[in-house]
Amino acid sequence: MLRRYVVRAENQRFAVADVPRLPQTGIRGAAIIASAVLAIVVDQTSSAIASAGLPYLSGIVDASPDEASWILTVFNTAYYAMILMSPWMMARIGRKRLMLGALLGFAGVSAVLAGVSDYHAFVALRFVQGAFLGCIYVPAALLFFTSLPTRFLRYAPPIFVLLSLSAATFGTVIGASVAERFGGSTIFVPGAIATLATALAIVLTVRAKDAPQRALVFDRIGLALSLAAFGALQFLANEGERRNWFDDPTVLFAAIVLAIALPAFVIYESTFTRFPHVDFRMFATYRNLAIGGIISVTIGFVGYAVTLYIGYVQSILGATPAEAGAAVLVRVLTYAVGVPLAFALIMRKIVDLRIVVAVGAIGSALGLIAFSYAMTPTAEIGSFALVSLAFGVFFGMMNQPMGMLVIGSMPLDLLAAGVSVYKLSAPVGAMIGTAVMQTLLDHRSVAFRTAIAGHITLGNAPVESYVRAHRGSAAGLGGLVSAQAQTLAYADLTALLGLVVLLVIPVVAFAQVAPAQPPPPRTI
């Protein structure tokens, strides 16, 4: 009976958006490029802004820790699912209409959220906000790539990667600073203003001749499975360790949903529907898409190092959220060095792309290990500036070739689908990294606390000196033990992530790189 429902791969009809190359010049061209860049920045910053301001948002809607998690979970669930859906949406309604609808929808919902204090209404609006935001990135990226003048097209991948790398860090700083200074509800205001400005620029400048494909069939089951899979994964990342994993029935339920929904989504899209919105065959056809996706997942996993660093400087060194964000922002300064450096080495054929990635990975690993050695309970935030700058250079070098691998290997008609996969791979790695590293952080903290507590006796000279200096304060001594244990745990996991980032080296070795052309023969 099952065989009658199986669709042969060659009979599947994928939505292929009409994306012509329309190079733009002059003031109008500059305005189009600026609007595309601003849309990409809004997308990259919005999630980080809300994450940084979550404690303030929880207070506004009077949410418990269990309830507060849903403020992020529902947003990211809709956001990730719609990123995969956005190439289909481009084909169905057109690139310009999709961008304008998503930008205006996001701005409108953001403005409403700034004045909502009811928890349930807030969570529902966050889901809608995430769905609108998920429809912005892919058409904005396509607008950027197809509007650049031909002579500048070669510079598109490094600019694109630099924007993607930097914007999320700026989002952390913006979210923390705005919420800290003006209150949690105001964190949605910058995004609303930016999206309205972007929408206005697109209305005035973009003259896209879209060809909407009205006959495309909506993939309802596929979208539902996608929402279930991303929702379960996000819930596990946010709540797994906090609820002590499978001791909590909701975590067990989420794990079961993920175990069923994820493979069902892949199988359904590949086999059981004639009108899928995701073409998983691309991974077999375009090797570099699979290679770039795997590396991006790894980089997303390693990105938890930022969370570790922010947690360390806030909980151990006593920094404010804004100060922590500013400390992370230092590395963005050197992204602007590492990304162009990698681009120049590759484009001038001085060094093979795979070597550049390997060098970037090794440098990033050494930077994270250096971070771990510098983490002490009494360190100064400024003492991390030098290693942050060095780390930024190598991390930028490692990331820059990803755009060239993925985007450079895809034909124009499939570029939207490739960009959606590339965009989604790092967040998937980040969710996995969050779940794993939070668990390890708690376990390592407990282990170190137990080990240190065994040495806290008056026979230990430093302990005796501390007790005398603080007049025998047990609370103070306990705080010292906790701070030391937490610091050692942060350091251990930062070093571990330094080792994980080295995994990109054997993966990139399988990438297809065009051989260097031999120099022309010399004439006499």
XYZ file of N, CA, C and O in Angstrom, residues 71-203:
532
model
N 9.388 32.710 24.818
C 9.543 33.974 24.087
C 10.565 33.819 22.966
O 10.416 34.379 21.875
N 11.615 33.041 23.230
C 12.616 32.755 22.198
C 12.240 31.547 21.353
O 12.443 31.542 20.137
N 11.679 30.516 21.984
C 11.415 29.265 21.276
C 10.437 29.460 20.125
O 10.674 28.998 18.998
N 9.314 30.138 20.374
C 8.311 30.284 19.312
C 8.835 31.176 18.192
O 8.558 30.932 17.008
N 9.608 32.201 18.556
C 10.177 33.086 17.536
C 11.116 32.308 16.613
O 10.998 32.363 15.383
N 12.067 31.590 17.209
C 13.050 30.873 16.401
C 12.426 29.736 15.614
O 12.871 29.425 14.502
N 11.407 29.089 16.152
C 10.732 28.011 15.433
C 10.164 28.523 14.115
O 10.410 27.948 13.042
N 9.402 29.606 14.186
C 8.820 30.177 12.970
C 9.896 30.741 12.046
O 9.824 30.601 10.820
N 10.903 31.361 12.638
C 11.982 31.987 11.857
C 12.738 30.954 11.020
O 12.916 31.125 9.806
N 13.169 29.865 11.644
C 13.935 28.856 10.914
C 13.090 28.158 9.859
O 13.557 27.888 8.743
N 11.846 27.833 10.204
C 10.987 27.142 9.234
C 10.734 28.016 8.006
O 10.731 27.527 6.872
N 10.549 29.317 8.212
C 10.251 30.195 7.086
C 11.490 30.517 6.262
O 11.361 30.881 5.091
N 12.681 30.391 6.838
C 13.890 30.534 6.020
C 13.894 29.459 4.931
O 14.179 29.730 3.759
N 13.580 28.223 5.316
C 13.522 27.147 4.330
C 12.366 27.333 3.361
O 12.425 26.892 2.212
N 11.303 27.959 3.833
C 10.114 28.144 2.997
C 10.262 29.333 2.062
O 9.570 29.420 1.040
N 11.157 30.272 2.368
C 11.229 31.527 1.629
C 11.570 31.375 0.140
O 11.050 32.163 -0.671
N 12.403 30.402 -0.299
C 12.584 30.251 -1.748
C 11.275 29.917 -2.461
O 11.029 30.416 -3.568
N 10.443 29.076 -1.850
C 9.127 28.774 -2.423
C 8.273 30.043 -2.462
O 7.579 30.319 -3.445
N 8.321 30.821 -1.380
C 7.541 32.051 -1.324
C 7.995 33.039 -2.399
O 7.180 33.728 -3.018
N 9.297 33.104 -2.655
C 9.815 33.969 -3.717
C 9.235 33.583 -5.059
O 8.829 34.432 -5.855
N 9.221 32.266 -5.320
C 8.683 31.796 -6.589
C 7.176 32.030 -6.684
O 6.650 32.311 -7.761
N 6.488 31.929 -5.562
C 5.021 32.011 -5.562
C 4.523 33.450 -5.701
O 3.569 33.714 -6.449
N 5.106 34.381 -4.986
C 4.570 35.748 -5.012
C 5.556 36.781 -5.554
O 5.177 37.933 -5.767
N 6.811 36.391 -5.777
C 7.792 37.326 -6.300
C 8.696 37.882 -5.210
O 8.288 38.026 -4.065
N 9.918 38.206 -5.599
C 10.927 38.630 -4.628
C 10.582 39.967 -3.975
O 10.656 40.125 -2.760
N 10.177 40.940 -4.781
C 9.895 42.267 -4.235
C 8.687 42.229 -3.308
O 8.704 42.801 -2.215
N 7.617 41.543 -3.726
C 6.423 41.462 -2.879
C 6.729 40.759 -1.560
O 6.238 41.153 -0.499
N 7.540 39.696 -1.628
C 7.882 38.966 -0.409
C 8.672 39.849 0.544
O 8.390 39.898 1.751
N 9.671 40.560 0.013
C 10.482 41.426 0.869
C 9.641 42.517 1.513
O 9.722 42.765 2.716
N 8.808 43.180 0.708
C 8.002 44.277 1.242
C 7.005 43.772 2.283
O 6.859 44.369 3.363
N 6.341 42.661 1.975
C 5.380 42.115 2.932
C 6.043 41.707 4.234
O 5.526 41.975 5.327
N 7.216 41.064 4.124
C 7.921 40.604 5.325
C 8.445 41.789 6.139
O 8.340 41.808 7.372
N 9.022 42.785 5.471
C 9.564 43.950 6.176
C 8.463 44.729 6.893
O 8.591 45.084 8.064
N 7.366 44.998 6.175
C 6.273 45.746 6.783
C 5.600 44.944 7.893
O 5.219 45.500 8.932
N 5.470 43.635 7.670
C 4.880 42.790 8.706
C 5.737 42.755 9.954
O 5.224 42.861 11.082
N 7.046 42.623 9.769
C 7.952 42.605 10.916
C 7.911 43.940 11.660
O 7.879 43.980 12.900
N 7.916 45.044 10.909
C 7.872 46.360 11.550
C 6.577 46.540 12.336
O 6.584 47.043 13.471
N 5.450 46.135 11.741
C 4.167 46.291 12.413
C 4.068 45.474 13.686
O 3.643 45.976 14.737
N 4.482 44.200 13.609
C 4.419 43.340 14.791
C 5.383 43.837 15.860
O 5.064 43.818 17.053
N 6.558 44.320 15.457
C 7.526 44.843 16.427
C 6.957 46.050 17.161
O 7.132 46.198 18.379
N 6.273 46.922 16.418
C 5.677 48.101 17.051
C 4.599 47.708 18.057
O 4.493 48.283 19.141
N 3.808 46.702 17.711
C 2.761 46.230 18.627
C 3.388 45.590 19.859
O 2.935 45.811 20.992
N 4.440 44.792 19.656
C 5.103 44.125 20.775
C 5.647 45.125 21.801
O 5.697 44.831 22.996
N 6.062 46.290 21.323
C 6.616 47.291 22.241
C 5.593 47.763 23.263
O 5.969 48.297 24.312
N 4.296 47.539 22.976
C 3.276 47.989 23.906
C 2.456 46.886 24.537
O 1.457 47.163 25.212
N 2.834 45.631 24.342
C 2.071 44.490 24.866
C 2.686 44.018 26.178
O 3.902 43.853 26.278
N 1.837 43.755 27.155
C 2.322 43.236 28.439
C 1.656 41.913 28.816
O 2.041 41.302 29.820
N 0.662 41.475 28.034
C 0.025 40.182 28.291
C 0.902 39.063 27.752
O 1.297 39.091 26.575
N 1.202 38.083 28.580
C 2.153 37.034 28.215
C 1.711 36.257 26.983
O 2.487 36.073 26.034
N 0.477 35.768 26.968
C 0.029 34.906 25.871
C -0.029 35.668 24.547
O 0.354 35.126 23.495
N -0.491 36.909 24.590
C -0.496 37.716 23.374
C 0.931 37.982 22.901
O 1.221 37.966 21.694
N 1.827 38.202 23.841
C 3.228 38.469 23.519
C 3.850 37.270 22.809
O 4.527 37.423 21.778
N 3.638 36.070 23.338
C 4.212 34.860 22.731
C 3.632 34.630 21.333
O 4.361 34.280 20.392
N 2.320 34.822 21.173
C 1.700 34.635 19.861
C 2.276 35.618 18.844
O 2.572 35.249 17.690
N 2.455 36.858 19.245
C 3.028 37.857 18.342
C 4.486 37.560 18.020
O 4.952 37.846 16.907
N 5.205 36.985 18.962
C 6.600 36.614 18.692
C 6.677 35.538 17.601
O 7.591 35.552 16.772
N 5.734 34.621 17.593
C 5.701 33.608 16.533
C 5.492 34.279 15.175
O 6.194 33.969 14.201
N 4.552 35.202 15.103
C 4.283 35.910 13.849
C 5.495 36.743 13.436
O 5.874 36.793 12.262
N 6.119 37.385 14.414
C 7.307 38.189 14.129
C 8.419 37.332 13.542
O 9.087 37.722 12.572
N 8.645 36.146 14.119
C 9.665 35.240 13.597
C 9.361 34.780 12.191
O 10.267 34.658 11.348
N 8.079 34.529 11.888
C 7.699 34.096 10.537
C 7.992 35.194 9.519
O 8.505 34.920 8.421
N 7.678 36.447 9.857
C 7.970 37.551 8.938
C 9.480 37.704 8.743
O 9.955 37.873 7.609
N 10.247 37.645 9.822
C 11.691 37.826 9.711
C 12.324 36.720 8.864
O 13.272 36.971 8.105
N 11.805 35.493 8.974
C 12.359 34.387 8.206
C 12.224 34.558 6.709
O 12.928 33.897 5.937
N 11.339 35.445 6.271
C 11.126 35.671 4.832
C 11.983 36.812 4.283
O 11.865 37.151 3.100
N 12.829 37.414 5.103
C 13.596 38.581 4.671
C 14.968 38.210 4.120
O 15.400 38.728 3.081
N 15.673 37.299 4.781
C 17.091 37.097 4.493
C 17.357 36.633 3.055
O 18.204 37.210 2.359
N 16.666 35.591 2.613
C 16.960 35.018 1.293
C 16.686 36.012 0.165
O 17.560 36.237 -0.686
N 15.503 36.655 0.096
C 15.321 37.635 -0.984
C 16.270 38.823 -0.876
O 16.694 39.372 -1.904
N 16.642 39.216 0.358
C 17.596 40.316 0.509
C 18.970 39.916 -0.029
O 19.638 40.700 -0.708
N 19.398 38.686 0.275
C 20.684 38.198 -0.236
C 20.667 38.121 -1.754
O 21.643 38.508 -2.420
N 19.569 37.637 -2.319
C 19.465 37.558 -3.787
C 19.453 38.935 -4.412
O 20.051 39.148 -5.477
N 18.778 39.894 -3.772
C 18.775 41.265 -4.278
C 20.191 41.830 -4.274
O 20.605 42.509 -5.220
N 20.946 41.522 -3.240
C 22.328 41.987 -3.133
C 23.190 41.405 -4.250
O 23.888 42.136 -4.957
N 23.130 40.085 -4.432
C 23.990 39.427 -5.407
C 23.625 39.774 -6.852
O 24.500 39.861 -7.710
N 22.345 39.941 -7.127
C 21.922 40.168 -8.517
C 21.932 41.633 -8.916
O 21.784 41.945 -10.098
N 22.098 42.545 -7.946
C 22.077 43.970 -8.270
C 23.458 44.593 -8.357
O 23.597 45.706 -8.873
N 24.464 43.914 -7.839
C 25.822 44.466 -7.897
C 26.292 44.599 -9.338
O 26.062 43.706 -10.166
N 26.950 45.690 -9.663
C 27.568 45.791 -10.995
C 28.550 44.644 -11.216
O 29.188 44.159 -10.267
N 28.668 44.222 -12.445
C 29.482 43.049 -12.761
C 30.913 43.174 -12.250
O 31.490 42.209 -11.748
N 31.479 44.362 -12.336
C 32.883 44.525 -11.926
C 33.063 44.369 -10.413
O 34.174 44.145 -9.931
N 31.970 44.488 -9.651
C 32.044 44.331 -8.200
C 31.562 42.973 -7.719
O 31.627 42.685 -6.522
N 31.069 42.141 -8.628
C 30.442 40.890 -8.233
C 31.424 39.965 -7.513
O 31.036 39.228 -6.600
N 32.680 40.008 -7.892
C 33.665 39.134 -7.264
C 33.856 39.452 -5.784
O 34.304 38.604 -5.003
N 33.511 40.688 -5.398
C 33.665 41.079 -3.997
C 32.422 40.775 -3.156
O 32.417 41.026 -1.947
N 31.397 40.237 -3.800
C 30.135 39.996 -3.080
C 30.280 38.981 -1.945
O 29.790 39.232 -0.836
N 30.909 37.796 -2.170
C 30.990 36.813 -1.068
C 31.664 37.336 0.191
O 31.127 37.146 1.290
N 32.842 38.022 0.114
C 33.429 38.494 1.369
C 32.587 39.561 2.058
O 32.502 39.585 3.297
N 31.951 40.446 1.287
C 31.080 41.455 1.899
C 29.909 40.775 2.600
O 29.535 41.125 3.729
N 29.341 39.784 1.925
C 28.198 39.042 2.464
C 28.573 38.344 3.774
O 27.844 38.399 4.766
N 29.722 37.693 3.792
C 30.171 36.982 4.991
C 30.476 37.973 6.118
O 30.131 37.732 7.283
N 31.109 39.091 5.791
C 31.434 40.089 6.812
C 30.161 40.650 7.445
O 30.087 40.837 8.672
N 29.152 40.892 6.624
C 27.868 41.371 7.154
C 27.251 40.333 8.091
O 26.780 40.654 9.182
N 27.252 39.077 7.646
C 26.628 38.023 8.433
C 27.359 37.805 9.754
O 26.732 37.549 10.791
N 28.682 37.893 9.727
C 29.466 37.692 10.944
C 29.281 38.836 11.938
O 29.126 38.618 13.144
N 29.288 40.050 11.432
C 29.323 41.217 12.313
C 27.963 41.569 12.892
O 27.864 42.012 14.041
N 26.908 41.371 12.096
C 25.602 41.884 12.496
C 25.090 41.236 13.774
O 24.484 41.897 14.620
N 25.288 39.912 13.920
C 24.795 39.239 15.124
C 25.472 39.790 16.377
O 24.829 39.945 17.427
N 26.765 40.102 16.275
C 27.470 40.684 17.420
C 26.935 42.073 17.739
O 26.731 42.429 18.902
N 26.679 42.854 16.702
C 26.086 44.177 16.924
C 24.719 44.041 17.588
O 24.340 44.861 18.424
N 23.977 42.997 17.200
C 22.661 42.781 17.796
C 22.745 42.565 19.292
O 21.914 43.071 20.061
N 23.755 41.807 19.729
C 23.941 41.578 21.167
C 24.202 42.880 21.899
O 23.636 43.141 22.973
N 25.040 43.730 21.311
C 25.364 45.017 21.940
C 24.142 45.932 21.946
O 23.811 46.557 22.958
N 23.442 45.998 20.813
C 22.275 46.877 20.711
C 21.195 46.452 21.698
O 20.625 47.263 22.426
N 20.900 45.137 21.714
C 19.844 44.649 22.592
C 20.136 44.931 24.055
O 19.268 45.410 24.796
N 21.365 44.644 24.472
C 21.722 44.866 25.870
C 21.718 46.363 26.220
O 21.208 46.761 27.265
N 22.258 47.178 25.331
C 22.363 48.617 25.621
C 21.000 49.284 25.651
O 20.694 50.069 26.563
N 20.164 48.992 24.651
C 18.852 49.628 24.578
C 17.980 49.210 25.753
O 17.318 50.034 26.395
N 17.959 47.890 26.041
C 17.126 47.403 27.146
C 17.595 47.961 28.489
O 16.783 48.319 29.342
N 18.917 48.042 28.642
C 19.468 48.524 29.911
C 19.183 50.007 30.130
O 18.915 50.442 31.244
N 19.192 50.763 29.046
C 19.042 52.213 29.179
C 17.588 52.676 29.109
O 17.179 53.577 29.854
N 16.806 52.061 28.208
C 15.455 52.573 27.957
C 14.337 51.615 28.372
O 13.167 51.964 28.272
N 14.680 50.381 28.773
C 13.649 49.429 29.158
C 13.471 48.347 28.110
O 13.744 48.549 26.920
N 13.001 47.167 28.549
C 12.939 46.000 27.674
C 12.043 46.172 26.465
O 12.355 45.688 25.371
N 10.909 46.859 26.601
C 9.977 46.963 25.480
C 10.557 47.750 24.312
O 10.093 47.620 23.173
N 11.568 48.565 24.570
C 12.134 49.397 23.505
C 13.087 48.630 22.589
O 13.511 49.188 21.574
N 13.419 47.389 22.912
C 14.387 46.681 22.069
C 13.819 46.380 20.682
O 14.580 46.093 19.751
N 12.499 46.445 20.534
C 11.901 46.193 19.226
C 11.870 47.443 18.357
O 11.613 47.353 17.155
N 12.117 48.600 18.943
C 12.003 49.852 18.196
C 13.072 49.986 17.111
O 12.760 50.346 15.967
N 14.385 49.714 17.392
C 15.382 49.859 16.320
C 15.075 48.991 15.098
O 15.209 49.450 13.956
N 14.635 47.741 15.330
C 14.314 46.869 14.210
C 13.130 47.368 13.409
O 13.114 47.295 12.173
N 12.117 47.892 14.093
C 10.938 48.417 13.399
C 11.310 49.608 12.519
O 10.884 49.714 11.364
N 12.127 50.511 13.064
C 12.552 51.685 12.293
C 13.394 51.261 11.084
O 13.202 51.753 9.961
N 14.329 50.333 11.307
C 15.211 49.895 10.227
C 14.433 49.190 9.113
O 14.701 49.395 7.924
N 13.465 48.357 9.471
C 12.695 47.645 8.442
C 11.795 48.602 7.660
O 11.615 48.440 6.450
N 11.226 49.600 8.331
C 10.424 50.586 7.612
C 11.280 51.372 6.625
O 10.865 51.629 5.484
N 12.486 51.757 7.050
C 13.396 52.481 6.155
C 13.790 51.611 4.968
O 13.855 52.086 3.818
N 14.038 50.324 5.228
C 14.397 49.400 4.148
C 13.242 49.237 3.177
O 13.430 49.231 1.945
N 12.028 49.070 3.697
C 10.863 48.909 2.831
C 10.657 50.134 1.953
O 10.357 50.019 0.750
N 10.831 51.316 2.526
C 10.694 52.548 1.746
C 11.732 52.608 0.629
O 11.413 52.982 -0.518
N 12.975 52.243 0.937
C 14.034 52.247 -0.082
C 13.713 51.267 -1.207
O 13.949 51.562 -2.388
N 13.157 50.120 -0.870
C 12.829 49.127 -1.897
C 11.689 49.613 -2.780
O 11.712 49.464 -4.007
N 10.677 50.223 -2.171
C 9.557 50.761 -2.949
C 10.040 51.802 -3.954
O 9.598 51.835 -5.116
